[in-house]
mmCIF file of C-alpha atoms in Angstrom:
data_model
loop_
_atom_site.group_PDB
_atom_site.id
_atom_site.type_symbol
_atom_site.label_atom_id
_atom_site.label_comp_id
_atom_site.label_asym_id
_atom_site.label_seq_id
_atom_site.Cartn_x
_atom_site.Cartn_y
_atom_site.Cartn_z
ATOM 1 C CA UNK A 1 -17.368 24.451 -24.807
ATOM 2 C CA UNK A 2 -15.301 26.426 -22.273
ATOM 3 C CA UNK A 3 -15.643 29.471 -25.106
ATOM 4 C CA UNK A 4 -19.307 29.348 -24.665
ATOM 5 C CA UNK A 5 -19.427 28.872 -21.009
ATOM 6 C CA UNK A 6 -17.176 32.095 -20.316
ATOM 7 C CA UNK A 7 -19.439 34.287 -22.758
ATOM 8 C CA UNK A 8 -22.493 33.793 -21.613
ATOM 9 C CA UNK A 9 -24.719 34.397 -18.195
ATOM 10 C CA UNK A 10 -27.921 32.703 -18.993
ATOM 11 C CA UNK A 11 -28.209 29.768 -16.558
ATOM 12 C CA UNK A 12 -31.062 28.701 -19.049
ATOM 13 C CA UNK A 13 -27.934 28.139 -21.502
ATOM 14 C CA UNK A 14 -25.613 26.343 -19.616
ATOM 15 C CA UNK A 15 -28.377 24.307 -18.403
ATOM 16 C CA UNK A 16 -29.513 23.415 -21.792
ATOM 17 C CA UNK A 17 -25.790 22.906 -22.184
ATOM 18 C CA UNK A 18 -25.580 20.249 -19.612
ATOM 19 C CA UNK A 19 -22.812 21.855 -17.895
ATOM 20 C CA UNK A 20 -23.699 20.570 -14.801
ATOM 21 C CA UNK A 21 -24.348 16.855 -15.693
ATOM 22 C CA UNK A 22 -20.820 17.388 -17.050
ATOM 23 C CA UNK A 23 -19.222 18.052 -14.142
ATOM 24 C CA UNK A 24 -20.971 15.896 -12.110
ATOM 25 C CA UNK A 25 -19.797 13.495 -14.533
ATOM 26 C CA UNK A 26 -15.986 14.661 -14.250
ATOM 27 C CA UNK A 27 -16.847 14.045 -10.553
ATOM 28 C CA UNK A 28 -17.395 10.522 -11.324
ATOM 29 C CA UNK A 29 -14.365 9.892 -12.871
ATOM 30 C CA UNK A 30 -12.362 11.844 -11.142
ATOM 31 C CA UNK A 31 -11.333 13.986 -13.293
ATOM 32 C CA UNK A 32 -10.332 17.030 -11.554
ATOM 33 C CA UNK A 33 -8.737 19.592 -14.650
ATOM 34 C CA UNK A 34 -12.134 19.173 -16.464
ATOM 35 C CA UNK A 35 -13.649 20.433 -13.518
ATOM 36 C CA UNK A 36 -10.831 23.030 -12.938
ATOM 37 C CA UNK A 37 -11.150 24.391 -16.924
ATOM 38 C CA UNK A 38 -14.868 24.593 -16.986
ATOM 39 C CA UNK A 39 -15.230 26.337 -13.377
ATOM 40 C CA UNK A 40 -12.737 28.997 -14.353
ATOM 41 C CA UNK A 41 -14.743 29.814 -17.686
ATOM 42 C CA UNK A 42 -17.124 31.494 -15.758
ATOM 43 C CA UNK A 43 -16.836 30.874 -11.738
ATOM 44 C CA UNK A 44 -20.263 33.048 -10.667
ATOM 45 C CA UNK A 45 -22.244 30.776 -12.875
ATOM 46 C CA UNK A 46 -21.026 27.567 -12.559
ATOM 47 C CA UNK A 47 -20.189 27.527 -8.966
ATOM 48 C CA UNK A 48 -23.696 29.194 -7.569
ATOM 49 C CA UNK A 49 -23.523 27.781 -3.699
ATOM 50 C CA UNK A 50 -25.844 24.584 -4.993
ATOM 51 C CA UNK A 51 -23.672 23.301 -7.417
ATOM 52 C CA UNK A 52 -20.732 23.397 -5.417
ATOM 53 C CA UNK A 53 -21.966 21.743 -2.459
ATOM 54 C CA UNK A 54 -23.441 18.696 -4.870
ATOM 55 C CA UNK A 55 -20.490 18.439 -6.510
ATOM 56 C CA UNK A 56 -18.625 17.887 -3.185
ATOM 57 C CA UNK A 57 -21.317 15.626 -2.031
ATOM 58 C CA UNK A 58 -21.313 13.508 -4.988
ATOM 59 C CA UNK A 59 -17.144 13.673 -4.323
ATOM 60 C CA UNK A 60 -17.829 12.617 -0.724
ATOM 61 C CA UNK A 61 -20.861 9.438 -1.963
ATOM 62 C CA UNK A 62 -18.019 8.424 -4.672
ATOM 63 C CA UNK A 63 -14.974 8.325 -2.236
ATOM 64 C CA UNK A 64 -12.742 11.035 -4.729
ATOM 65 C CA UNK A 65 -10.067 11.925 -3.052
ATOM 66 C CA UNK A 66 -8.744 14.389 -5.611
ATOM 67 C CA UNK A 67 -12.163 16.525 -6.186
ATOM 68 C CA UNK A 68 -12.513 16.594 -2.576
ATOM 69 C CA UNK A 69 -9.194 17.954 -2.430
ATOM 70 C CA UNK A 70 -9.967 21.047 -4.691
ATOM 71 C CA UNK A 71 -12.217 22.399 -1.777
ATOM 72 C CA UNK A 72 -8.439 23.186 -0.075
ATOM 73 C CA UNK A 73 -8.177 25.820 -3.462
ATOM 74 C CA UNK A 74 -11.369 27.963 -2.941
ATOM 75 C CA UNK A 75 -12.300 31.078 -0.884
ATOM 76 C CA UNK A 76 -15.386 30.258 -0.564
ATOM 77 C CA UNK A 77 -14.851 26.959 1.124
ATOM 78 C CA UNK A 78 -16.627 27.402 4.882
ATOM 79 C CA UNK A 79 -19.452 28.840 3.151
ATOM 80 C CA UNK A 80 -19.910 25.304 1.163
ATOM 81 C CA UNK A 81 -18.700 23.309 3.829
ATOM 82 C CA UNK A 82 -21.429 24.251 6.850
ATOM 83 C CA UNK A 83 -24.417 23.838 3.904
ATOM 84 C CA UNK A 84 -26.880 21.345 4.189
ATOM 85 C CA UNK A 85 -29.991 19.518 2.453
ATOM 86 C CA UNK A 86 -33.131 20.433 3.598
ATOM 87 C CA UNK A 87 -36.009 17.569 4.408
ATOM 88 C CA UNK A 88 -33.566 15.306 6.259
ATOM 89 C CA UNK A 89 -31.516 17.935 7.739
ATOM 90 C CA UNK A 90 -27.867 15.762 6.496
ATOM 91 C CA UNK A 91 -24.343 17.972 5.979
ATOM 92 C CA UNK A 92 -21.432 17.084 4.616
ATOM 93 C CA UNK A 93 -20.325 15.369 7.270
ATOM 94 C CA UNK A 94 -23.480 13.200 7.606
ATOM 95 C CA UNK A 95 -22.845 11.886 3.898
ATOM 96 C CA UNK A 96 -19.278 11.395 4.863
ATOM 97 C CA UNK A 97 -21.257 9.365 7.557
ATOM 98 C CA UNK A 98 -22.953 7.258 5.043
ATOM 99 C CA UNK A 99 -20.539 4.177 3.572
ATOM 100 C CA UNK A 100 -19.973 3.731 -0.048
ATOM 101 C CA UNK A 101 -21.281 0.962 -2.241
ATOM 102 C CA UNK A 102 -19.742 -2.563 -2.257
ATOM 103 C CA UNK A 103 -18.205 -1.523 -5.763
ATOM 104 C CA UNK A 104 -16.219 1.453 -4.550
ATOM 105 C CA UNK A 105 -15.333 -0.207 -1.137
ATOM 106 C CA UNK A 106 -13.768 -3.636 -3.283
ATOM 107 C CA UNK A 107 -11.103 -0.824 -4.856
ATOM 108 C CA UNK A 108 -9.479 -0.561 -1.665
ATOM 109 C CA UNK A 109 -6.484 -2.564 -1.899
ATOM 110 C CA UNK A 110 -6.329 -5.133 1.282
ATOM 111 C CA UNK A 111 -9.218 -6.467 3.658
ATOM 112 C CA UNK A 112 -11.885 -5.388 5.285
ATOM 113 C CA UNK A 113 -9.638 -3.955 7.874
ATOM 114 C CA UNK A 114 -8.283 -1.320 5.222
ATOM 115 C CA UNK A 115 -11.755 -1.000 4.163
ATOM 116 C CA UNK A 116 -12.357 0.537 7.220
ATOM 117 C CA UNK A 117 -9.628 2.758 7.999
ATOM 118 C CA UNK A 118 -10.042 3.870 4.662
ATOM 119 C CA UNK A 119 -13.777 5.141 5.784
ATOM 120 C CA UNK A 120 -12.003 6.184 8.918
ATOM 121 C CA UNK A 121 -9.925 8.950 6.619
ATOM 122 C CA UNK A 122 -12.502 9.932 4.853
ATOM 123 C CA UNK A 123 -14.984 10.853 7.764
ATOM 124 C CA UNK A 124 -11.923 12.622 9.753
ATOM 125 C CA UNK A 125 -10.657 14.646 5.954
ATOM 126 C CA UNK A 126 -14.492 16.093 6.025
ATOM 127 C CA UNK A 127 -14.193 16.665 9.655
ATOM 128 C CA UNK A 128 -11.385 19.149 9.576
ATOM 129 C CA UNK A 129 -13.286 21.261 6.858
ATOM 130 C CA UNK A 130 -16.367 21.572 8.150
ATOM 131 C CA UNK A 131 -17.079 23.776 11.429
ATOM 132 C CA UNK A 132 -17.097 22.519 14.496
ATOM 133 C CA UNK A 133 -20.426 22.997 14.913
ATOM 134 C CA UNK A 134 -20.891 20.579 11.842
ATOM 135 C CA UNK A 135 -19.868 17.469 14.315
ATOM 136 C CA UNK A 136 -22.933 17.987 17.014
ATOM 137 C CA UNK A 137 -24.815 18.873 14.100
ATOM 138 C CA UNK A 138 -28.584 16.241 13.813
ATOM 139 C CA UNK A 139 -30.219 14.938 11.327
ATOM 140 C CA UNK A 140 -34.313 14.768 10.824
ATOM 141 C CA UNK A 141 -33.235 11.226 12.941
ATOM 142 C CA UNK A 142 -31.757 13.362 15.812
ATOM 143 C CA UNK A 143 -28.255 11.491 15.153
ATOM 144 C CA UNK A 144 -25.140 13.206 15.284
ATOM 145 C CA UNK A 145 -22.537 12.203 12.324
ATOM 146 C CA UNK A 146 -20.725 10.412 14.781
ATOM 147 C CA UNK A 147 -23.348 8.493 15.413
ATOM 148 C CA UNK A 148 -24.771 7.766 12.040
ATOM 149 C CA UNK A 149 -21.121 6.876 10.866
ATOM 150 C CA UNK A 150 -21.099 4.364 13.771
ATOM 151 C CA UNK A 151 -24.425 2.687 12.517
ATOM 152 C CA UNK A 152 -23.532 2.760 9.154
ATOM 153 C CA UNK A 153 -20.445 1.189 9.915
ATOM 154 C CA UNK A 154 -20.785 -1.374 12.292
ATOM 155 C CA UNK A 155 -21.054 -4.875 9.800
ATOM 156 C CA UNK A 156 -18.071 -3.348 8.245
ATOM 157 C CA UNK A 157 -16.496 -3.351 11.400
ATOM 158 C CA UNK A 158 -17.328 -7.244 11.798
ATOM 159 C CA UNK A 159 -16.472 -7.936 8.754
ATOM 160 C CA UNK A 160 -12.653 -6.103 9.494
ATOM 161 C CA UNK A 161 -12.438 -7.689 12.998
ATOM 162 C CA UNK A 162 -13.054 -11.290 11.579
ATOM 163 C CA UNK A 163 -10.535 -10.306 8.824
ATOM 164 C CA UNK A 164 -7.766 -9.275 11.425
ATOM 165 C CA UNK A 165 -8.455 -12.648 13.455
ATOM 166 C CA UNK A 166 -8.374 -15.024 10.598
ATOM 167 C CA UNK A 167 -5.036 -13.343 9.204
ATOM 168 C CA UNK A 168 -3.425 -13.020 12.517
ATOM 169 C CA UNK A 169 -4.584 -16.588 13.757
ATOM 170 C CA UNK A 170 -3.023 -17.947 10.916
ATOM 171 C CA UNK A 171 0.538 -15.779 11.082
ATOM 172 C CA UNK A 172 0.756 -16.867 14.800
ATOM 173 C CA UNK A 173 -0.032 -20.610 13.649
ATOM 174 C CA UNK A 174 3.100 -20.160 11.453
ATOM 175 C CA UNK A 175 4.883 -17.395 14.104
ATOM 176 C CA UNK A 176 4.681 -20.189 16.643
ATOM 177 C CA UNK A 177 6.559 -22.731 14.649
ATOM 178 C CA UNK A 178 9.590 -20.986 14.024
ATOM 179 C CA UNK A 179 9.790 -20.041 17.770
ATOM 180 C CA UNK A 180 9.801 -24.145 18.988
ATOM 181 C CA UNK A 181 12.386 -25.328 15.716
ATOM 182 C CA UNK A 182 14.802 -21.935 16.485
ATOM 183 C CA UNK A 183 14.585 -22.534 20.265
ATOM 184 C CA UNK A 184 15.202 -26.459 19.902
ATOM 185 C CA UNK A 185 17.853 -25.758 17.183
ATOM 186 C CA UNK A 186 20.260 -23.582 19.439
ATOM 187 C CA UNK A 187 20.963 -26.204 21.602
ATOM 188 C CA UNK A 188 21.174 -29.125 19.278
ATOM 189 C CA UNK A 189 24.092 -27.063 17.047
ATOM 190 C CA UNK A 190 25.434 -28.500 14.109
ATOM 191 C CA UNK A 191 28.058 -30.622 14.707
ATOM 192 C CA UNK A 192 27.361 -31.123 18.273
ATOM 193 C CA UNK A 193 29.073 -30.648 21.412
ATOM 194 C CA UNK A 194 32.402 -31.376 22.929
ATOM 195 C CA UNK A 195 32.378 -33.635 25.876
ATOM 196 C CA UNK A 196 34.701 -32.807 27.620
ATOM 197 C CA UNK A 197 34.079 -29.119 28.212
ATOM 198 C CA UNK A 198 30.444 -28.920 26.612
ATOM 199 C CA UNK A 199 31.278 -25.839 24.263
ATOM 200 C CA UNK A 200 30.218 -26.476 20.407
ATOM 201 C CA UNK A 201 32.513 -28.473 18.395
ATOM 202 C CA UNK A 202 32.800 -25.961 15.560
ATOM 203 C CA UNK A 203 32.273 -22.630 17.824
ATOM 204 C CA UNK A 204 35.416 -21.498 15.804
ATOM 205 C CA UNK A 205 34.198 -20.883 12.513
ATOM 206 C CA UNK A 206 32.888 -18.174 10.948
ATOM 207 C CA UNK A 207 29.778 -20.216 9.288
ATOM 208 C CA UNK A 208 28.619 -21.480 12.920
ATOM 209 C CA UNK A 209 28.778 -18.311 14.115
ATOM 210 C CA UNK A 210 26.181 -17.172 11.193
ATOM 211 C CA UNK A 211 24.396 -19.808 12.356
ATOM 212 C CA UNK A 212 24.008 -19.060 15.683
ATOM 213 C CA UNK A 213 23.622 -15.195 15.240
ATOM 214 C CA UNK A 214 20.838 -16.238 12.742
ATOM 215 C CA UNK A 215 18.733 -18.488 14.402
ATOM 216 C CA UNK A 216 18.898 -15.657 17.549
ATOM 217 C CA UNK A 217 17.351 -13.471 15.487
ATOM 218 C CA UNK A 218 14.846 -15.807 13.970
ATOM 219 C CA UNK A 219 13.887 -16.614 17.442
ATOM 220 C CA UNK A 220 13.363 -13.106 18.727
ATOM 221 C CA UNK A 221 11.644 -11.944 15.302
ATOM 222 C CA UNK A 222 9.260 -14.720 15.521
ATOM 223 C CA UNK A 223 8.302 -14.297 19.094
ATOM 224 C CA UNK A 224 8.303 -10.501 18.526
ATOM 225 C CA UNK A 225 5.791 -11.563 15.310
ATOM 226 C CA UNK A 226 3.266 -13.701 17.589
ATOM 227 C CA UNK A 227 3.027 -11.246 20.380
ATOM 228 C CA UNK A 228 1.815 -8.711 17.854
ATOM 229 C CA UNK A 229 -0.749 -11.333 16.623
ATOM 230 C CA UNK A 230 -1.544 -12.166 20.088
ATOM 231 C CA UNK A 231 -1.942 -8.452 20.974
ATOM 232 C CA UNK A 232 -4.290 -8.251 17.288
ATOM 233 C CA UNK A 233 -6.454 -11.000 19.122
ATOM 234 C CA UNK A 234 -7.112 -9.440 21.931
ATOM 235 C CA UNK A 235 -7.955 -6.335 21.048
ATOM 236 C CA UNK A 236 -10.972 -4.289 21.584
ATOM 237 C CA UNK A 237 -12.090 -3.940 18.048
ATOM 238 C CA UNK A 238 -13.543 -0.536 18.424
ATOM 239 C CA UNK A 239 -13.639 2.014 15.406
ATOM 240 C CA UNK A 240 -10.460 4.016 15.959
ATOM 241 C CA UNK A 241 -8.248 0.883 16.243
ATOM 242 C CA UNK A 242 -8.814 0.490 12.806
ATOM 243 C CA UNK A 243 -7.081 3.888 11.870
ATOM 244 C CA UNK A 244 -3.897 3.337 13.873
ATOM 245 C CA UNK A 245 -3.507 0.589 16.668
ATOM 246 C CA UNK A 246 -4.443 -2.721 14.455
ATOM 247 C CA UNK A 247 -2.992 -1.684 10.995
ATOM 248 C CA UNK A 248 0.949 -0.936 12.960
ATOM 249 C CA UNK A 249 0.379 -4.551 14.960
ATOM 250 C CA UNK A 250 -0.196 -5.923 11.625
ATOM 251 C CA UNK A 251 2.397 -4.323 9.974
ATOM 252 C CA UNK A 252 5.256 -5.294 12.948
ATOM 253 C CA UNK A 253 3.652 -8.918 12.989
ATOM 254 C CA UNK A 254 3.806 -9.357 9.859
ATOM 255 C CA UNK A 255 7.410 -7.607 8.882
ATOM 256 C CA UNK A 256 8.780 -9.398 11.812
ATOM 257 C CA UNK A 257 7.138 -12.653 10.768
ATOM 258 C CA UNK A 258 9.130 -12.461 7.440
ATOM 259 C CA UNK A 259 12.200 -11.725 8.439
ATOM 260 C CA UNK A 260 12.358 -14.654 11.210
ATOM 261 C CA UNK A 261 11.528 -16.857 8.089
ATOM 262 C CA UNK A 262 14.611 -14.783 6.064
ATOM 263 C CA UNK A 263 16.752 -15.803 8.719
ATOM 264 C CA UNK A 264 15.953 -18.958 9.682
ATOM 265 C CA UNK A 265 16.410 -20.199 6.153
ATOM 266 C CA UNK A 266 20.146 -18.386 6.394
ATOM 267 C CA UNK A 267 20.811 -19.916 9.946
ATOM 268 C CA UNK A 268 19.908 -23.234 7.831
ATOM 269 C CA UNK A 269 22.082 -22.870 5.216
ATOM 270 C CA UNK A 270 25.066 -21.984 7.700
ATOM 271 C CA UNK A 271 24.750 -25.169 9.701
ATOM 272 C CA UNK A 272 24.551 -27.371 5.975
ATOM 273 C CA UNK A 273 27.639 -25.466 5.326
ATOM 274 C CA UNK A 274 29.524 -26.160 8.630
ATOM 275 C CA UNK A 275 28.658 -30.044 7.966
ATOM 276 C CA UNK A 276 28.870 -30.402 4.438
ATOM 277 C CA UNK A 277 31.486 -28.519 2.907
ATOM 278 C CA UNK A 278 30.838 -29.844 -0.817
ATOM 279 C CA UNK A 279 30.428 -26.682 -2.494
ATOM 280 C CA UNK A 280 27.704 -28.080 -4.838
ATOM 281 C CA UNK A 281 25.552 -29.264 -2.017
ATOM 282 C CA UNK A 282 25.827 -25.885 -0.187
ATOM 283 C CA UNK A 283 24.070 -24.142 -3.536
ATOM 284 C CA UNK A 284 21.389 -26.698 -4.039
ATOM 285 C CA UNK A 285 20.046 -26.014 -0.244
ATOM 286 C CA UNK A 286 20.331 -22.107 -0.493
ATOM 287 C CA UNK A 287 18.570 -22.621 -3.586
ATOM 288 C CA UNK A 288 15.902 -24.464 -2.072
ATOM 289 C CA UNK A 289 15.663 -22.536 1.197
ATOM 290 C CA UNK A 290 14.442 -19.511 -1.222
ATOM 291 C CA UNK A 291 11.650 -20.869 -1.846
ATOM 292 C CA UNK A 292 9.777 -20.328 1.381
ATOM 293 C CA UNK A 293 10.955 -16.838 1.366
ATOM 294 C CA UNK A 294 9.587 -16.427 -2.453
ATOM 295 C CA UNK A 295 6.659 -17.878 -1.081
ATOM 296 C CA UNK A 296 5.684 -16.020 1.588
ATOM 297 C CA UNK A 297 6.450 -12.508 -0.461
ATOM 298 C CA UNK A 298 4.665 -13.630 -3.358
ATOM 299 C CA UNK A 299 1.595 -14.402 -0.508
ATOM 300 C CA UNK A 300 1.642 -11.752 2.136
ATOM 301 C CA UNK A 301 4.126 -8.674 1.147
ATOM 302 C CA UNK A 302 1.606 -6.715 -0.909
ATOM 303 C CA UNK A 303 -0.234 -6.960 1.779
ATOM 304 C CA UNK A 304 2.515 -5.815 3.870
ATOM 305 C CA UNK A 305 2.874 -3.176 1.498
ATOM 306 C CA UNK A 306 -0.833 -2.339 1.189
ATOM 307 C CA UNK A 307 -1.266 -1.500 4.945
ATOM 308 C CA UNK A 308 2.141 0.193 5.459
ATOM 309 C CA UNK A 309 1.427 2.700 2.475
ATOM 310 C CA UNK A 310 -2.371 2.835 3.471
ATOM 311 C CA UNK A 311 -1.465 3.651 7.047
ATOM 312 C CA UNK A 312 2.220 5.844 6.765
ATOM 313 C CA UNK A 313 2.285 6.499 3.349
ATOM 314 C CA UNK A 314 1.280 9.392 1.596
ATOM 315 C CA UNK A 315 -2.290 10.968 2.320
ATOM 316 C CA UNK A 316 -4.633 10.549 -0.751
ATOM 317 C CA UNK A 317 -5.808 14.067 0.312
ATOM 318 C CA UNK A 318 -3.878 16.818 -0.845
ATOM 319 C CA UNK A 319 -4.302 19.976 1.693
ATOM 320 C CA UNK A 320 -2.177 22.512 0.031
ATOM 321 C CA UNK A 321 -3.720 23.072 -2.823
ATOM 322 C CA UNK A 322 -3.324 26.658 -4.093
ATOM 323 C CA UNK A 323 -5.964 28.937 -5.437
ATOM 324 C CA UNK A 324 -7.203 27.613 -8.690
ATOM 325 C CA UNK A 325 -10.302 29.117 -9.292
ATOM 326 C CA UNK A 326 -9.299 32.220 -10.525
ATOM 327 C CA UNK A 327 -9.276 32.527 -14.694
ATOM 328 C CA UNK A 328 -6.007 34.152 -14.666
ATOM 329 C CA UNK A 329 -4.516 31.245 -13.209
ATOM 330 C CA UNK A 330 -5.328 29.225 -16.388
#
């Protein structure tokens, strides 16, 4: 197919070919070397100035990172980018405006929150290819993208505030908890208190000491954990909180929430161990103090993970892509 492609110039032929239903297809799926191969079979033909801005269109309706990203690789790239569809006036950026069907949005890993600062990346990755002029840009509705992304956008943005408040409400619920048993349980130590002088009866082993160096920790975690939720609460809500400000409360909430529960269970553990030194009784516990922790990863790291990688981790657009459209470069 790429054979026939590069020999001929009749757009009558590759039309009759299909060639562009076949790489609107690859668009579809994503599959960006099919794309690459058949572009660079013959470049004047297949990417005439239409083509190339409905293929990154359809990229931009079909949230593909990847095809998107091949726009980074041409030298014709400002030329496609500042195009626009005549009748109601929309560019790039207006269809980066629009939001996705419920289908593509459910393959973001996470909440509605994610959901959101995933259309958050997407509008801003247009942005910074298109011109400037692109953002003040109307429509045949006299609405900037800004605007139409903001009235696209706004039951998504409901639906990602009510997500934050039900997940935070119930990590404080929990976050709260630990802070009342770790503050009650550093002054009722194991073992009790001397009294004569008032100092902990077993302030001389190494065990209490874990204990007490654990349960400070749990204490400050867990207070650290329902502040953040607190802060998630009270927040404003508004679209740019979703790219930044409410995914890093989340993710300090909720890493600080697990570790108070890590150590809590190890400040537990220590004071079983100060008071019963049976070896075989020390085991069972630690066993059974695992279990929260097991728990709670099984239930809410992914999550943890989800929002840390969508927020810090690695950008699904790639921006230094390198010239590909030349045949040579096959």
């Amino acid at each position: 197919m790429y054979k026939a492609i590069e020999t001929t110039s009749d757009e009558n032929q590759i039309n009759k070919a299909r060639v562009h239903d076949a790489i609107k297809e690859a668009v579809s799926n994503g599959n960006v070397e099919f794309i690459k191969k058949i572009s660079r079979a013959n470049p004047e033909l297949v990417w005439t100035s239409d083509l190339a801005r409905d293929v990154f269109v359809l990229a931009i309706e079909l949230r593909q990172a990847e095809v998107l990203s091949l726009m980074h690789g041409l030298p014709n790239k400002q030329v496609i980018a500042i195009s626009y569809f005549p009748g109601t006036e929309n560019t790039m950026l207006h269809k980066a405006a629009s939001i996705p069907s419920s289908k593509i949005l459910n393959l973001i890993p996470g909440g509605a929150a994610l959901q959101m600062q995933r259309e958050l990346q997407w509008f801003k990755e247009v942005g910074s290819i298109v011109t400037p002029a692109q953002h003040i840009f109307t429509n045949k509705d006299f609405l900037r993208p800004e605007q139409l992304f903001t009235e696209n956008h706004k039951d998504l943005v409901i639906a990602g505030e009510k997500w934050m408040k039900d997940t935070s409400g119930s990590c404080s619920v929990l976050g709260a908890l630990i802070v009342t048993i770790t503050f009650a349980a550093a002054f009722t130590v194991p073992g009790g208190n001397d009294q004569n002088m008032g100092f902990p009866i077993f302030r001389n082993k190494q065990l209490f000491k874990v204990f007490f160096i654990s349960d400070a920790i749990s204490l400050f975690a867990s207070t650290t954990s329902v502040l953040m939720f607190l802060g998630i609460l009270t927040s404003r809500y508004a679209e740019e909180d979703f790219l930044k400000s409410l995914p890093t409360k989340m993710i300090i909430g909720l890493s600080t929430l697990f570790f108070s529960i890590a150590t809590m269970m190890i400040a537990f553990c220590a004071a079983v161990s100060v008071m019963l030194p049976e070896t075989w009784i020390v085991l069972l516990v630690c066993l059974l103090a695992s279990v929260p922790i097991a728990s709670f990863i099984r239930i809410q790291f992914h999550l943890l993970v989800d929002i840390f990688m969508s927020t810090y981790g690695p950008s699904i657009f790639k921006r230094n892509i390198k010239p590909w459209l030349d045949s040579k470069r096959q």
